CSV table of C-alpha atoms in Angstrom, one decimal:
chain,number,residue,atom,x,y,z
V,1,UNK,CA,-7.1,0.1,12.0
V,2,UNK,CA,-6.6,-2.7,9.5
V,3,UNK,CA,-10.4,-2.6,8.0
V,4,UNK,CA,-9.7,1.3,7.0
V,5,UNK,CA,-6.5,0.2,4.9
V,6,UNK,CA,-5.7,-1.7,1.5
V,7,UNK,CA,-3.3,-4.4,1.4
V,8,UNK,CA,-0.4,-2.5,0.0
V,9,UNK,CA,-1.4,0.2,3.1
V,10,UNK,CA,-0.7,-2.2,5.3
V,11,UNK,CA,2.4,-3.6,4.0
V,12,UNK,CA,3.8,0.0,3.5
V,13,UNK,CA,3.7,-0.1,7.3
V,14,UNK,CA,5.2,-2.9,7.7
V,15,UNK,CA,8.8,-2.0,8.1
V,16,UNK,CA,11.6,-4.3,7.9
V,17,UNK,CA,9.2,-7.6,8.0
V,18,UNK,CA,10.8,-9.0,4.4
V,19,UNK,CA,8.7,-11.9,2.2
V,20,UNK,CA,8.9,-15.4,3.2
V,21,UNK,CA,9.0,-16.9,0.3
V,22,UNK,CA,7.8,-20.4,-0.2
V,23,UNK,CA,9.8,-23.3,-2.1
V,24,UNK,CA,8.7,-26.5,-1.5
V,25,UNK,CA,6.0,-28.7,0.0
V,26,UNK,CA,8.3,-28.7,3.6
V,27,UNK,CA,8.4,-25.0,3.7
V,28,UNK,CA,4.2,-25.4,2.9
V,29,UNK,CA,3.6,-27.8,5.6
V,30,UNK,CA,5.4,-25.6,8.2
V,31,UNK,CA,3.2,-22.7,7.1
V,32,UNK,CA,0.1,-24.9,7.5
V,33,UNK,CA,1.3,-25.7,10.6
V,34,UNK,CA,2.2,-22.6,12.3
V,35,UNK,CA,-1.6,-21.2,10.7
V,36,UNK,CA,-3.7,-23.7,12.0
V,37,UNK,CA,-4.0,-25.4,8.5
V,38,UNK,CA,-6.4,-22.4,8.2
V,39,UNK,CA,-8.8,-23.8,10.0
V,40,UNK,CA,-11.5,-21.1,11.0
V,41,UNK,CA,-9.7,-18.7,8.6
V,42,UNK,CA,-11.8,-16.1,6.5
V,43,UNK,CA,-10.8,-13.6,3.9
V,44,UNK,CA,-10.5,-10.0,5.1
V,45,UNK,CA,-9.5,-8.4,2.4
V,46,UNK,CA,-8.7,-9.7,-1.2
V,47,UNK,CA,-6.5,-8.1,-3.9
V,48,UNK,CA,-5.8,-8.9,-7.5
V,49,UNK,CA,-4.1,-7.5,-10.0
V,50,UNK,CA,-4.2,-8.8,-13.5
V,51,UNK,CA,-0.8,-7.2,-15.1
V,52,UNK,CA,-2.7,-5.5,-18.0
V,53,UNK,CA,-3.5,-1.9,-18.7
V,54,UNK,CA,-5.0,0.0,-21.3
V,55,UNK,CA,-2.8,2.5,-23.3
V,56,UNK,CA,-4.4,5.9,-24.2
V,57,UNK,CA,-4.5,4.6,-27.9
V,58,UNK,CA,-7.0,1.7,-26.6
V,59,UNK,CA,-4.7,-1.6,-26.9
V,60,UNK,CA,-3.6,-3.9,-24.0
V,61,UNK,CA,-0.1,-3.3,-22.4
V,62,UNK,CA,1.7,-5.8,-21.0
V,63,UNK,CA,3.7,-4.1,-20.0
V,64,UNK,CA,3.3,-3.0,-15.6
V,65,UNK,CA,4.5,-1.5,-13.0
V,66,UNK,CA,4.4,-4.3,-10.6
V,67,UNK,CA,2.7,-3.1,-7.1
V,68,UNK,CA,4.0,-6.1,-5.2
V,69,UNK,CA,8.1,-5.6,-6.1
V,70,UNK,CA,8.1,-2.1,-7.5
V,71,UNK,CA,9.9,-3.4,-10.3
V,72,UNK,CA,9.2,-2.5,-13.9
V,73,UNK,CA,9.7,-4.6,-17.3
V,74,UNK,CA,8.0,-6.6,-20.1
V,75,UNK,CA,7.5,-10.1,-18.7
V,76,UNK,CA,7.8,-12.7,-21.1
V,77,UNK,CA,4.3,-14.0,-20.4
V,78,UNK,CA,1.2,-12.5,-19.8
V,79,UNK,CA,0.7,-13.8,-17.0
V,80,UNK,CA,3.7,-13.0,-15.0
V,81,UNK,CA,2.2,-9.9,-13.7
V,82,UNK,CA,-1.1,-11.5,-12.7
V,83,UNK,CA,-0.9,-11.1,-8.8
V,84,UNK,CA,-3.4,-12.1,-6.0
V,85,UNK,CA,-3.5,-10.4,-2.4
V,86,UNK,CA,-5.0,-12.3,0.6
V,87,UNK,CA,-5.3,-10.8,3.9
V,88,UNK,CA,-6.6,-13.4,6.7
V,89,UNK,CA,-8.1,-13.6,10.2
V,90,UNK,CA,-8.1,-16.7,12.1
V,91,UNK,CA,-10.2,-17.8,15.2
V,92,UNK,CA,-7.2,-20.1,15.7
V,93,UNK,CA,-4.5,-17.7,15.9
V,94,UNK,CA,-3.9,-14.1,17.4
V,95,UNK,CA,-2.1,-13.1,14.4
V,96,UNK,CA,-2.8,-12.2,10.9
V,97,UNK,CA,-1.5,-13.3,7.9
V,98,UNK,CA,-1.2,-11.8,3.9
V,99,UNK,CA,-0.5,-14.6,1.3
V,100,UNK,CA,1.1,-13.4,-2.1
V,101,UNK,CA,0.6,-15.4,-5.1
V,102,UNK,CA,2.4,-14.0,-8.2
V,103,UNK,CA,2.1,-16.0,-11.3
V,104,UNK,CA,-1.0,-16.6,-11.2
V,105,UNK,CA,-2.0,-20.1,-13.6
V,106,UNK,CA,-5.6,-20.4,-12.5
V,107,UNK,CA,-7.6,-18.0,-10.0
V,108,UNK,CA,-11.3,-18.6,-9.4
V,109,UNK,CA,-13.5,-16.9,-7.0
V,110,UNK,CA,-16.8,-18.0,-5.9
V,111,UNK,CA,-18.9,-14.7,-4.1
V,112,UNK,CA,-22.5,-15.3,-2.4
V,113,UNK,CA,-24.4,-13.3,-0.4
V,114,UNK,CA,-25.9,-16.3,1.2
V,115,UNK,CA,-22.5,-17.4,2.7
V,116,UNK,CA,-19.5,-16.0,5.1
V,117,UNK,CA,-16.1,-15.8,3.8
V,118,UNK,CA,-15.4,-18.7,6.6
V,119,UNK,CA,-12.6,-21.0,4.9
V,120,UNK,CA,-14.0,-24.5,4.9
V,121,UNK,CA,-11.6,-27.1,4.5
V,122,UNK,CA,-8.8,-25.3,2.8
V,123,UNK,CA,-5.8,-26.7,1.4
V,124,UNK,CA,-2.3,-24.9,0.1
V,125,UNK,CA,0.1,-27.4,-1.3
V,126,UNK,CA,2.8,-27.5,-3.5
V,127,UNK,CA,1.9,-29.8,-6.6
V,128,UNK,CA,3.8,-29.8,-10.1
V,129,UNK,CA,5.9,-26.6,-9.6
V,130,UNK,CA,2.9,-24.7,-8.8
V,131,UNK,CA,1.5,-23.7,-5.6
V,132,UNK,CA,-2.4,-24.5,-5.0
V,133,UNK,CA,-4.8,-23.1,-2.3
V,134,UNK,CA,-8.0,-24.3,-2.7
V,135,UNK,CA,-11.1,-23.1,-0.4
V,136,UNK,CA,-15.3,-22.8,-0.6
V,137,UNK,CA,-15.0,-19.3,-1.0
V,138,UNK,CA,-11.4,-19.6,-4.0
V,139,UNK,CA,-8.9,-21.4,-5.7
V,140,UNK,CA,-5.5,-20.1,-7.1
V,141,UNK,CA,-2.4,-21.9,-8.7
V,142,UNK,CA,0.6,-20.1,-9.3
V,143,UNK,CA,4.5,-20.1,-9.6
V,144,UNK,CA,5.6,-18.2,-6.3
V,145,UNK,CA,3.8,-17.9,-3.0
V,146,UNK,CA,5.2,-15.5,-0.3
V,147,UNK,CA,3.5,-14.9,3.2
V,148,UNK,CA,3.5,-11.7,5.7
V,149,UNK,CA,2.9,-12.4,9.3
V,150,UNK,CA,1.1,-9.1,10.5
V,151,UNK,CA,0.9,-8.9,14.5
């Protein structure tokens, strides 16, 4: 059952299903369009990682083990490592989908007990070399976007 799992649980499962990655605003449009534009999406489960650590002599590291590629190295900006998760349901769709945004320029979340994680209006688009999704509940910007369809 998917509620019982992380993220990276589920994608250990996920066999041979590779990363779509994302590299214009075509490849976004399809997306949109084979999601519904996200209409009647919410946020199941939400992931971030911020690419620092703290070293047992108590300064910042840089320097990570990245959970998303399993590949290690310095990165030549901070934040390079910064990584967001998404795992959502739709009403519109039967399937699931996890969005991967590595990169990360600008993430913002917005949590309240009085609403639902229900997606109002979203938007992902591709501006200015970065990629955007912009919703009630977030908003992220960053400089690659892969997606996971999960049946």
């Amino acid at each position: 059952m998917v509620m019982d799992k992380n993220i990276r649980d589920i994608l250990k499962g996920d066999g041979l299903n590779l990363w779509n990655y994302i590299h214009d605003s075509d490849e976004i449009d399809s997306l949109n369009e084979k999601y519904a534009n996200f209409h009647d999406s919410f946020v199941e489960k939400m992931e971030f990682y911020s690419g620092m650590s703290l070293t047992l002599d108590g300064s910042v590291s840089y320097t990570s083990m990245s959970i998303l590629t399993g590949e290690e190295g310095l990165e030549s900006d901070i934040y390079e490592n910064a990584s967001l998760l998404l795992l959502l349901s739709s009403l519109e769709t039967p399937f699931k989908i996890i969005l991967k945004f590595q990169g990360i320029v600008d993430f913002n979340y917005n949590f309240s007990h009085r609403t639902d994680n229900l997606l109002n209006e979203p938007i992902l688009d591709f501006k200015g070399y970065r990629f955007h999704f912009k919703t009630n509940v977030f908003k992220v910007s960053s400089k690659t976007m892969a997606y996971k369809i999960i049946i």
